[in-house]
Amino acid sequence: MSDIYDVVIIGSGFAGSLLAMIAKQIGRSVLLLERNAHPRMMIGESSTPLSNLLLEELAITYRLPDLLPFTKWGTWQQHHPEVGCGLKRGFSFFHHDLENAGNEPSDNEMLVAASPHDQIADTHWYRADFDHWLVSSAQQHGVTYLDEVTLRRYTEADDYVVLSGERNQKDIQFRCRFVIDATGPRGCLHHLLGLHEADMSAMPATKALYSHFSHVGRLDDFTSSQYPDSPPYPIDDAAVHHVFDGGWVWVLRFNNGITSAGVAATESAADRLGLREGAGAWTRLLEKMPTLQRQFAEAVPLHPFTYLPRLAFRSGTMTGKRWAMLPSAAGFVDPLLSSGFPLALLGISRLARILDLHWNQSTFAAELLAYEQSTDGELLATSRLIGALYANMNNFEAFRAISLLYFAAASYSETARRLSKPERANSFLMHTDPKFGPEVEILLRRAAKGVTYSETKEFVSAVKKAIEPFDVAGLCASPRNHWYPVNAEDLRRAAWKVGATTEEIDSMLQSSGFYV
C-alpha cells in the first residue's frame, strides 16, 4: 500500500476504461478496478452521430488515435472486424396494440435515418468485445488494472482516500487522491458512501427484461412486401423500437450472429405481462406481437433472462471532495433513444478537462460542482423527454411528435460541433439553450399528462413550431409515410440556423464522408 495513485477508477466498462486512458495521457497515475472479469455479458446499446462525434473529439484531443476506427461502421469493420458490433443506420419505430394482436393500424411506423450510407453509419456496441478491447488498450497505455476486486470500505483522509476490500480471498487496500465511480446506477460509491436516491418525478417507475439471442430473423424478410418504395435504410439495420401502451421492445442486431433484445415497461404494464417470470413472460409478449413472434420463431436465448425491477435512478449526490461519479453511475433513465452513450461521453469530456486543467488547483472544487450540476441537469432533461414518451405510448402520433424534439436537438448539436461551433449546443438535448430549452420543457410537461386524441393535431403543430428554428434535418416536412432520410439539401437550406454558409456546410459534408 506504499503507492498513492492520482486516480482510481472503479469499473472497467467502456466509460471507465476510456477515462482511464485519457487520465493516463494527461499525466496522471491511474488504477482501474473491476469487480468481475472480461469478457462479460452486457446489455447492448447504440451509438448515435453525436456520441460518435464526441468519441472522435476525445480521441483527437487526448492523442488516442487507436479509438478513431470505432467512430464509424466502415472503419470499424476495416480495422477491427474481430470486435463485434452492429450496423445502425437510424431509429426504427413500430406501434403495436397488444389487445388487438394482428390488427395493427396502417399508420404505425416511423423511420429516422442517421446516416446516408453504411460507411459512416453508427453502430451497436457488442459490449463483451468492445469493453474487453478497451480495457486491454488501457493497459497498453500504462494504466494499472486489477480485476475480481470487491471493495468494502471508502475512508477519506486529509490528503488521500483509502479503498479497502478483497481480491482472491485476500485483503487488499489502495490509496489515491481521487476516486471516480464508473460502475453504473446504484453502483459502488452509492453503496460505500451510503448515498440517498433522489427523486426523478418526470419518469414513471419502470422494469425491464432482456437477454441476448442467436438465430433471430430479419424483420424486413417479413414486411418488405408492404413497402411500395424503398425505406431510407434497411429497417433492421437500426435501433428498432416496438412501442405499445406502457412499454417498448428493443432489437439490436450485431454482426456476430447475436441479437440484443428486451422489453422495458411501466410497473403496471410489467406486472400485467409478468416480466419477473423471465422466459415465460417473453414468450407471452411475443404472442401479442405476431410480427415479432415470427422474427423470433427460431431464436435461442444465449443467457438466462435478466430481470431489472427498477430502471430509473438518480443519485442525490454525484461528487465529493475526493470523488465523482460518471453520468452512468450518477443516474439512469431508460434505453429509449440511446441516450446513455452521449451522456457518458459528455461526462467523460468534462471530467477529463477537470483532471487536466484543474488538478491541484484552487478551482478544482468549483469545477467539480459545475460538473455535478451539468450531469444532474442533463439527467433530468432526459427524464422529462423519456417520461413524456412513456405517457404517450398509446397515442403514437403524439409519441412521434415528442421524439422529434430529440431528433431536432441531436441533429442540430451534431451539426454545430462538426462546424466547430460547440457553444451553440453545449448541453444534451440543448436543454440550456435560452430559446429551445424552455419551449421544449413546456411541451414535455404538457405531454407528461398524456396528449388526448382531440389535442393531438394542435400538439404536433406546437412541436413543429418549437423545433423549426433549429431543424436542420427536414423534420418539419411532415412526410406522409413518416420516413425521414438524411438529405444534404436540408442542411444547406438550414445553414443560417447554425450561423454557417452553404459553403461551410458543403465543406463539412465532404470532410465527414457524407458522399460515397
Coordinates of C-alpha atoms in Angstrom, one line a residue:
M1 CA 0.0 0.0 0.0
S2 CA 3.0 2.3 -0.3
D3 CA 2.0 3.8 -3.7
I4 CA -0.6 6.6 -3.9
Y5 CA -2.3 6.8 -7.3
D6 CA -3.6 10.1 -8.6
V7 CA -6.8 8.5 -9.7
V8 CA -8.6 5.2 -9.0
I9 CA -11.4 4.4 -11.4
I10 CA -13.9 1.8 -10.3
G11 CA -15.5 -0.1 -13.1
S12 CA -13.8 -1.1 -16.4
G13 CA -16.8 -0.8 -18.8
F14 CA -16.3 1.4 -21.8
A15 CA -16.6 4.6 -19.9
G16 CA -14.2 3.7 -17.1
S17 CA -11.6 2.3 -19.5
L18 CA -11.8 5.3 -21.8
L19 CA -11.4 7.8 -19.0
A20 CA -8.5 5.8 -17.5
M21 CA -6.7 6.0 -20.9
I22 CA -7.3 9.8 -21.0
A23 CA -6.2 10.3 -17.4
K24 CA -3.0 8.5 -18.2
Q25 CA -2.4 10.5 -21.3
I26 CA -2.6 13.8 -19.4
G27 CA 0.0 12.5 -16.9
R28 CA -2.0 11.1 -14.0
S29 CA -1.1 7.8 -12.4
V30 CA -4.2 5.6 -12.8
L31 CA -5.5 2.4 -11.2
L32 CA -8.5 0.7 -12.9
L33 CA -10.5 -1.7 -10.8
E34 CA -13.1 -4.3 -11.9
R35 CA -15.3 -6.5 -9.7
N36 CA -15.7 -9.1 -12.4
A37 CA -13.5 -10.2 -15.3
H38 CA -13.6 -9.6 -19.1
P39 CA -15.2 -10.6 -21.3
R40 CA -18.6 -10.3 -19.7
M41 CA -22.2 -10.1 -21.0
M42 CA -23.5 -6.5 -21.0
I43 CA -26.8 -5.2 -22.4
G44 CA -26.5 -3.9 -26.0
E45 CA -26.7 -0.2 -26.7
S46 CA -26.4 2.0 -29.7
S47 CA -24.1 4.8 -30.6
T48 CA -25.5 8.0 -32.3
P49 CA -24.0 10.5 -34.6
L50 CA -23.4 12.8 -31.5
S51 CA -21.8 10.0 -29.4
N52 CA -19.5 9.0 -32.3
L53 CA -18.5 12.6 -32.7
L54 CA -17.8 13.0 -29.0
L55 CA -15.7 9.8 -29.1
E56 CA -13.8 11.2 -32.1
E57 CA -13.2 14.5 -30.3
L58 CA -11.8 12.7 -27.2
A59 CA -9.5 10.5 -29.4
I60 CA -8.1 13.5 -31.1
T61 CA -7.8 15.8 -28.1
Y62 CA -6.0 13.2 -25.9
R63 CA -3.9 11.6 -28.6
L64 CA -5.7 8.2 -28.7
P65 CA -5.8 7.5 -32.5
D66 CA -6.5 3.8 -31.9
L67 CA -10.0 4.8 -30.9
L68 CA -10.8 6.6 -34.2
P69 CA -11.8 3.5 -36.2
F70 CA -14.6 2.8 -33.7
T71 CA -16.4 6.0 -34.5
K72 CA -17.9 4.7 -37.8
W73 CA -19.2 1.3 -39.0
G74 CA -17.0 1.3 -42.1
T75 CA -13.6 2.0 -40.4
W76 CA -14.6 -0.4 -37.5
Q77 CA -15.1 -3.2 -40.0
Q78 CA -11.9 -2.3 -41.8
H79 CA -9.6 -2.2 -38.8
H80 CA -11.3 -4.3 -36.1
P81 CA -13.6 -7.0 -37.7
E82 CA -12.8 -9.2 -34.7
V83 CA -14.6 -6.8 -32.3
G84 CA -18.4 -7.4 -32.6
C85 CA -20.8 -4.6 -33.4
G86 CA -23.9 -3.9 -35.3
L87 CA -24.8 -1.6 -38.2
K88 CA -27.1 1.2 -37.1
R89 CA -28.4 3.4 -39.9
G90 CA -31.1 5.1 -37.8
F91 CA -34.1 4.6 -35.5
S92 CA -37.0 2.4 -36.5
F93 CA -40.3 2.7 -34.6
F94 CA -43.3 0.4 -34.9
H95 CA -46.5 0.7 -32.8
H96 CA -48.5 -2.3 -31.6
D97 CA -51.8 -2.8 -30.0
L98 CA -51.4 -5.7 -27.6
E99 CA -55.1 -6.1 -27.1
N100 CA -55.7 -6.5 -30.9
A101 CA -52.8 -8.6 -32.0
G102 CA -52.5 -9.0 -35.7
N103 CA -54.8 -6.0 -36.4
E104 CA -52.1 -3.2 -36.4
P105 CA -53.1 0.1 -38.0
S106 CA -51.5 1.0 -41.3
D107 CA -50.1 4.3 -39.8
N108 CA -47.9 2.6 -37.2
E109 CA -44.3 3.4 -38.0
M110 CA -41.6 6.0 -38.1
L111 CA -38.1 5.7 -39.6
V112 CA -35.5 8.3 -38.9
A113 CA -32.2 7.9 -40.7
A114 CA -28.9 9.0 -39.0
S115 CA -26.5 8.5 -41.9
P116 CA -26.7 8.5 -45.7
H117 CA -24.7 5.2 -46.2
D118 CA -23.1 2.3 -44.3
Q119 CA -19.6 3.6 -44.4
I120 CA -20.2 6.4 -41.9
A121 CA -23.1 4.8 -40.1
D122 CA -23.4 4.4 -36.3
T123 CA -23.0 1.1 -34.5
H124 CA -24.5 -1.1 -31.8
W125 CA -21.7 -1.9 -29.4
Y126 CA -21.3 -5.5 -28.5
R127 CA -20.0 -4.7 -25.1
A128 CA -18.4 -8.1 -24.3
D129 CA -16.0 -7.5 -27.1
F130 CA -15.7 -3.7 -27.1
D131 CA -15.2 -3.3 -23.3
H132 CA -12.6 -6.1 -23.4
W133 CA -10.7 -4.3 -26.2
L134 CA -10.8 -1.0 -24.3
V135 CA -9.5 -2.4 -21.0
S136 CA -6.7 -4.2 -22.9
S137 CA -5.9 -0.9 -24.7
A138 CA -5.9 0.9 -21.3
Q139 CA -3.2 -1.5 -20.0
Q140 CA -1.2 -0.9 -23.2
H141 CA -1.3 2.8 -22.4
G142 CA 0.2 2.2 -19.0
V143 CA -3.0 2.0 -16.8
T144 CA -2.6 -0.4 -13.9
Y145 CA -5.6 -2.8 -14.0
L146 CA -6.9 -5.3 -11.5
D147 CA -10.0 -7.5 -11.9
E148 CA -12.0 -9.6 -9.4
V149 CA -11.7 -6.8 -6.8
T150 CA -14.5 -6.4 -4.3
L151 CA -14.4 -3.1 -2.4
R152 CA -15.8 -3.0 1.1
R153 CA -14.9 0.5 2.5
Y154 CA -14.1 4.0 1.5
T155 CA -12.1 6.0 4.0
E156 CA -11.2 9.7 3.4
A157 CA -8.1 11.3 5.0
D158 CA -6.9 14.9 4.5
D159 CA -4.7 14.2 1.5
Y160 CA -5.9 10.9 0.1
V161 CA -8.5 8.1 0.1
V162 CA -8.1 4.6 1.2
L163 CA -10.2 1.9 -0.6
S164 CA -10.3 -1.4 1.2
G165 CA -11.6 -4.8 0.0
E166 CA -10.5 -8.2 -1.1
R167 CA -9.1 -10.0 -4.1
N168 CA -8.6 -13.7 -4.4
Q169 CA -9.8 -14.1 -0.8
K170 CA -7.1 -11.8 0.4
D171 CA -7.5 -8.3 2.0
I172 CA -6.3 -5.5 -0.2
Q173 CA -6.0 -1.7 0.1
F174 CA -5.4 1.1 -2.3
R175 CA -4.5 4.8 -1.7
C176 CA -5.3 7.6 -4.1
R177 CA -6.0 11.3 -4.4
F178 CA -9.3 11.0 -6.3
V179 CA -11.8 8.2 -7.0
I180 CA -14.2 8.0 -10.0
D181 CA -17.1 5.6 -10.0
A182 CA -17.9 4.1 -13.4
T183 CA -19.8 1.1 -12.2
G184 CA -23.3 2.1 -13.2
P185 CA -26.6 3.0 -11.4
R186 CA -26.8 2.1 -7.7
G187 CA -23.1 1.2 -8.0
C188 CA -20.0 1.0 -5.9
L189 CA -19.8 4.5 -4.3
H190 CA -23.5 4.7 -3.9
H191 CA -23.3 1.8 -1.5
L192 CA -19.9 2.5 0.1
L193 CA -20.9 6.1 0.9
G194 CA -24.5 5.3 1.8
L195 CA -25.8 7.9 -0.6
H196 CA -29.5 8.6 -0.9
E197 CA -31.5 8.2 -4.0
A198 CA -33.1 11.4 -5.4
D199 CA -36.5 11.8 -7.0
M200 CA -37.0 11.6 -10.7
S201 CA -40.6 12.6 -10.8
A202 CA -40.8 13.0 -14.6
M203 CA -40.3 9.3 -15.1
P204 CA -42.7 6.5 -14.3
A205 CA -41.3 3.6 -12.3
T206 CA -40.2 1.1 -14.9
K207 CA -38.9 -2.5 -15.1
A208 CA -37.1 -4.5 -17.8
L209 CA -36.4 -8.0 -19.0
Y210 CA -33.7 -8.8 -21.6
S211 CA -31.2 -11.3 -23.0
H212 CA -29.0 -12.0 -26.0
F213 CA -30.3 -14.3 -28.7
S214 CA -29.0 -16.3 -31.7
H215 CA -31.0 -17.2 -34.9
V216 CA -33.1 -14.1 -34.8
G217 CA -34.7 -13.5 -38.2
R218 CA -34.8 -10.1 -40.0
L219 CA -37.9 -8.1 -39.7
D220 CA -37.7 -6.9 -43.3
D221 CA -37.9 -10.5 -44.5
F222 CA -41.5 -10.5 -43.3
T223 CA -42.5 -6.9 -44.1
S224 CA -40.7 -5.8 -47.2
S225 CA -43.7 -6.5 -49.4
Q226 CA -45.7 -3.9 -47.7
Y227 CA -43.5 -1.0 -48.8
P228 CA -44.2 0.4 -52.3
D229 CA -41.0 2.4 -52.1
S230 CA -37.6 1.6 -50.6
P231 CA -37.2 2.8 -47.0
P232 CA -34.3 5.2 -46.3
Y233 CA -32.3 2.3 -44.9
P234 CA -32.9 -1.4 -44.2
I235 CA -35.3 -1.3 -41.2
D236 CA -33.4 -3.9 -39.2
D237 CA -30.1 -2.0 -39.6
A238 CA -31.1 0.4 -36.8
A239 CA -32.1 0.7 -33.2
V240 CA -35.5 -1.0 -33.6
H241 CA -38.3 0.1 -31.2
H242 CA -41.6 -1.8 -30.9
V243 CA -43.8 0.5 -28.9
F244 CA -47.0 -0.4 -27.1
D245 CA -49.2 1.1 -24.4
G246 CA -47.0 1.2 -21.3
G247 CA -43.7 -0.1 -22.8
W248 CA -41.5 -1.0 -25.7
V249 CA -39.3 -3.8 -27.0
W250 CA -35.8 -3.2 -28.4
V251 CA -34.0 -5.3 -31.0
L252 CA -30.3 -4.6 -31.8
R253 CA -28.5 -6.9 -34.3
F254 CA -24.8 -7.5 -34.1
N255 CA -22.6 -8.8 -36.9
N256 CA -21.6 -11.9 -35.0
G257 CA -25.0 -13.6 -35.2
I258 CA -26.1 -12.3 -31.8
T259 CA -29.1 -10.0 -31.2
S260 CA -29.8 -8.0 -28.0
A261 CA -33.5 -7.8 -27.3
G262 CA -35.6 -6.9 -24.3
V263 CA -38.6 -5.0 -23.0
A264 CA -38.9 -2.0 -20.7
A265 CA -42.3 -1.2 -19.3
T266 CA -44.1 0.8 -16.6
E267 CA -44.8 -1.1 -13.3
S268 CA -48.4 -1.7 -14.2
A269 CA -47.6 -2.9 -17.7
A270 CA -44.7 -5.0 -16.5
D271 CA -46.9 -6.7 -13.8
R272 CA -49.6 -7.4 -16.4
L273 CA -47.0 -9.1 -18.6
G274 CA -45.4 -10.9 -15.6
L275 CA -41.9 -9.8 -16.5
R276 CA -40.5 -11.1 -13.3
E277 CA -41.2 -14.6 -14.7
G278 CA -38.5 -14.3 -17.3
A279 CA -38.6 -16.5 -20.4
G280 CA -42.3 -17.3 -20.0
A281 CA -43.1 -13.6 -20.0
W282 CA -41.0 -13.0 -23.1
T283 CA -42.9 -15.8 -24.9
R284 CA -46.3 -14.4 -23.9
L285 CA -45.3 -10.9 -25.0
L286 CA -44.2 -12.2 -28.4
E287 CA -47.6 -13.9 -28.8
K288 CA -49.2 -10.4 -28.5
M289 CA -46.9 -9.1 -31.3
P290 CA -47.2 -11.5 -34.3
T291 CA -44.5 -9.8 -36.4
L292 CA -42.0 -10.1 -33.6
Q293 CA -43.1 -13.6 -32.9
R294 CA -42.3 -14.6 -36.5
Q295 CA -38.9 -12.8 -36.2
F296 CA -38.0 -14.8 -33.0
A297 CA -39.5 -18.1 -34.1
E298 CA -36.1 -19.8 -34.3
A299 CA -34.4 -17.6 -31.7
V300 CA -32.4 -19.2 -28.9
P301 CA -31.5 -17.2 -25.7
L302 CA -27.8 -17.3 -25.1
H303 CA -28.0 -16.3 -21.4
P304 CA -30.7 -16.6 -18.7
F305 CA -33.1 -13.6 -18.9
T306 CA -32.1 -10.7 -16.8
Y307 CA -35.0 -9.0 -14.9
L308 CA -34.5 -5.5 -13.6
P309 CA -37.2 -4.5 -11.0
R310 CA -36.1 -0.8 -11.1
L311 CA -34.6 1.1 -14.1
A312 CA -34.7 4.8 -13.4
F313 CA -32.2 6.1 -10.9
R314 CA -30.8 9.4 -9.8
S315 CA -28.2 9.8 -7.1
G316 CA -28.8 12.5 -4.6
T317 CA -25.1 13.4 -4.6
M318 CA -22.8 12.9 -7.5
T319 CA -19.4 14.4 -6.4
G320 CA -17.5 14.9 -3.2
K321 CA -14.2 16.4 -2.2
R322 CA -12.2 13.4 -3.5
W323 CA -14.7 11.6 -5.6
A324 CA -17.0 11.8 -8.6
M325 CA -19.5 9.6 -10.4
L326 CA -19.5 9.3 -14.2
P327 CA -23.0 10.0 -15.6
S328 CA -23.6 6.3 -16.0
A329 CA -23.2 5.9 -12.2
A330 CA -24.9 9.1 -11.2
G331 CA -28.1 8.2 -12.9
F332 CA -30.0 6.3 -15.5
V333 CA -33.3 6.9 -17.2
D334 CA -34.1 4.3 -19.9
P335 CA -32.5 2.7 -23.0
L336 CA -35.1 4.5 -25.2
L337 CA -33.4 6.8 -27.8
S338 CA -29.9 5.6 -27.0
S339 CA -29.2 8.5 -24.6
G340 CA -26.7 6.6 -22.4
F341 CA -23.6 6.9 -24.5
P342 CA -23.8 10.6 -25.3
L343 CA -24.5 11.4 -21.7
A344 CA -21.5 9.3 -20.6
L345 CA -19.2 10.8 -23.2
L346 CA -20.1 14.3 -22.3
G347 CA -19.3 13.5 -18.7
I348 CA -16.0 11.9 -19.6
S349 CA -15.1 15.0 -21.6
R350 CA -15.9 17.3 -18.7
L351 CA -14.1 15.2 -16.1
A352 CA -11.1 14.8 -18.3
R353 CA -10.9 18.6 -18.6
I354 CA -11.0 18.9 -14.8
L355 CA -8.3 16.3 -14.3
D356 CA -6.2 18.0 -16.9
L357 CA -6.6 21.8 -16.3
H358 CA -7.7 22.0 -12.6
W359 CA -5.7 19.2 -10.9
N360 CA -4.1 20.5 -7.7
Q361 CA -5.7 23.9 -8.4
S362 CA -7.9 26.1 -6.2
T363 CA -10.6 25.8 -8.9
F364 CA -10.9 22.0 -8.6
A365 CA -13.8 22.1 -6.2
A366 CA -15.8 24.7 -8.1
E367 CA -15.3 22.7 -11.4
L368 CA -16.5 19.5 -9.7
L369 CA -19.6 21.3 -8.6
A370 CA -20.3 22.6 -12.1
Y371 CA -19.8 19.1 -13.4
E372 CA -22.4 17.8 -10.9
Q373 CA -24.8 20.4 -11.9
S374 CA -24.4 19.7 -15.6
T375 CA -24.7 15.9 -15.1
D376 CA -27.8 16.3 -13.0
G377 CA -29.4 18.8 -15.3
E378 CA -28.9 16.6 -18.4
L379 CA -30.2 13.6 -16.5
L380 CA -33.4 15.5 -15.6
A381 CA -33.8 16.8 -19.1
T382 CA -33.5 13.3 -20.4
S383 CA -36.1 12.0 -17.9
R384 CA -38.6 14.7 -19.0
L385 CA -38.2 13.6 -22.6
I386 CA -38.4 9.8 -21.9
G387 CA -41.2 10.3 -19.3
A388 CA -43.3 12.2 -21.9
L389 CA -42.7 9.4 -24.4
Y390 CA -43.9 6.8 -21.9
A391 CA -47.0 8.9 -21.2
N392 CA -48.0 8.8 -24.9
M393 CA -47.2 5.3 -26.0
N394 CA -50.9 4.7 -26.5
N395 CA -51.0 7.8 -28.8
F396 CA -48.4 7.1 -31.5
E397 CA -48.9 10.4 -33.3
A398 CA -48.1 12.3 -30.2
F399 CA -45.2 9.9 -29.5
R400 CA -43.7 10.6 -32.9
A401 CA -44.0 14.3 -32.3
I402 CA -42.3 14.1 -29.0
S403 CA -39.5 12.1 -30.5
L404 CA -38.9 14.9 -33.0
L405 CA -37.8 17.1 -30.1
Y406 CA -34.9 14.7 -29.5
F407 CA -34.0 14.4 -33.2
A408 CA -34.1 18.2 -33.7
A409 CA -31.7 18.7 -30.7
A410 CA -29.4 15.8 -31.7
S411 CA -29.0 16.8 -35.3
Y412 CA -28.5 20.5 -34.5
S413 CA -25.9 19.6 -31.8
E414 CA -24.0 17.3 -34.2
T415 CA -24.0 19.9 -36.9
A416 CA -22.8 22.7 -34.6
R417 CA -20.0 20.6 -33.3
R418 CA -18.9 19.5 -36.8
L419 CA -18.8 23.2 -37.7
S420 CA -16.6 23.9 -34.7
K421 CA -19.4 25.8 -33.1
P422 CA -20.0 23.8 -29.9
E423 CA -21.1 26.9 -28.0
R424 CA -24.3 26.7 -29.9
A425 CA -25.2 23.3 -28.4
N426 CA -23.2 22.8 -25.2
S427 CA -25.7 20.6 -23.3
F428 CA -27.5 17.4 -24.1
L429 CA -30.9 17.9 -25.7
M430 CA -29.9 21.6 -25.8
H431 CA -31.8 22.0 -22.5
T432 CA -29.8 25.0 -21.5
D433 CA -30.4 26.9 -24.8
P434 CA -32.3 30.0 -23.8
K435 CA -34.9 29.6 -26.5
F436 CA -35.1 25.8 -27.3
G437 CA -34.8 24.6 -23.7
P438 CA -37.7 26.5 -22.1
E439 CA -40.1 25.9 -25.0
V440 CA -39.3 22.1 -25.0
E441 CA -39.7 21.9 -21.3
I442 CA -43.2 23.4 -21.5
L443 CA -44.2 20.9 -24.3
L444 CA -42.8 18.0 -22.3
R445 CA -44.6 19.0 -19.1
R446 CA -47.8 19.2 -21.1
A447 CA -47.1 15.8 -22.8
A448 CA -46.4 14.2 -19.4
K449 CA -50.1 14.4 -18.6
G450 CA -50.8 12.4 -21.8
V451 CA -51.9 14.1 -25.0
T452 CA -55.5 13.3 -25.8
Y453 CA -56.5 12.3 -29.3
S454 CA -58.5 15.5 -29.7
E455 CA -55.4 17.6 -28.7
T456 CA -53.0 15.7 -30.9
K457 CA -53.2 17.8 -34.0
E458 CA -52.6 21.1 -32.1
F459 CA -49.8 19.5 -30.1
V460 CA -48.0 18.3 -33.2
S461 CA -48.2 21.8 -34.6
A462 CA -46.8 23.2 -31.4
V463 CA -43.8 20.8 -31.5
K464 CA -43.0 21.8 -35.1
K465 CA -43.2 25.4 -34.3
A466 CA -40.7 24.9 -31.4
I467 CA -38.2 22.9 -33.4
E468 CA -38.4 24.9 -36.7
P469 CA -35.7 27.4 -35.8
F470 CA -33.3 24.5 -35.0
D471 CA -34.5 22.0 -37.6
V472 CA -31.5 21.1 -39.8
A473 CA -32.8 17.7 -40.8
G474 CA -36.1 18.3 -42.5
L475 CA -38.1 17.1 -39.5
C476 CA -40.8 19.7 -40.1
A477 CA -41.5 18.4 -43.6
S478 CA -44.3 16.1 -42.3
P479 CA -43.7 13.2 -44.8
R480 CA -46.9 11.1 -45.2
N481 CA -45.1 7.8 -44.5
H482 CA -43.1 9.3 -41.5
W483 CA -39.8 8.4 -43.2
Y484 CA -37.0 10.9 -42.5
P485 CA -34.0 10.3 -44.8
V486 CA -30.7 12.1 -44.5
N487 CA -30.6 14.8 -47.1
A488 CA -27.8 17.2 -47.8
E489 CA -30.2 19.8 -49.1
D490 CA -31.9 20.0 -45.7
L491 CA -28.6 21.0 -44.2
R492 CA -27.8 23.5 -46.9
R493 CA -31.2 25.2 -46.6
A494 CA -30.7 25.4 -42.8
A495 CA -27.1 26.7 -42.8
W496 CA -28.2 30.0 -41.4
K497 CA -29.7 28.4 -38.3
V498 CA -26.2 27.3 -37.2
G499 CA -24.5 30.5 -38.2
A500 CA -22.9 29.0 -41.3
T501 CA -22.7 29.5 -45.0
T502 CA -23.7 26.9 -47.6
E503 CA -20.0 26.6 -48.5
E504 CA -19.2 25.7 -44.9
I505 CA -21.9 23.1 -44.9
D506 CA -20.6 21.6 -48.1
S507 CA -17.1 21.5 -46.7
M508 CA -18.4 19.8 -43.5
L509 CA -20.3 17.2 -45.5
Q510 CA -17.2 16.5 -47.6
S511 CA -14.9 16.1 -44.7
S512 CA -17.3 13.9 -42.7
G513 CA -17.6 11.4 -45.5
F514 CA -21.2 12.2 -46.4
Y515 CA -20.6 11.4 -50.0
V516 CA -19.7 7.9 -51.0

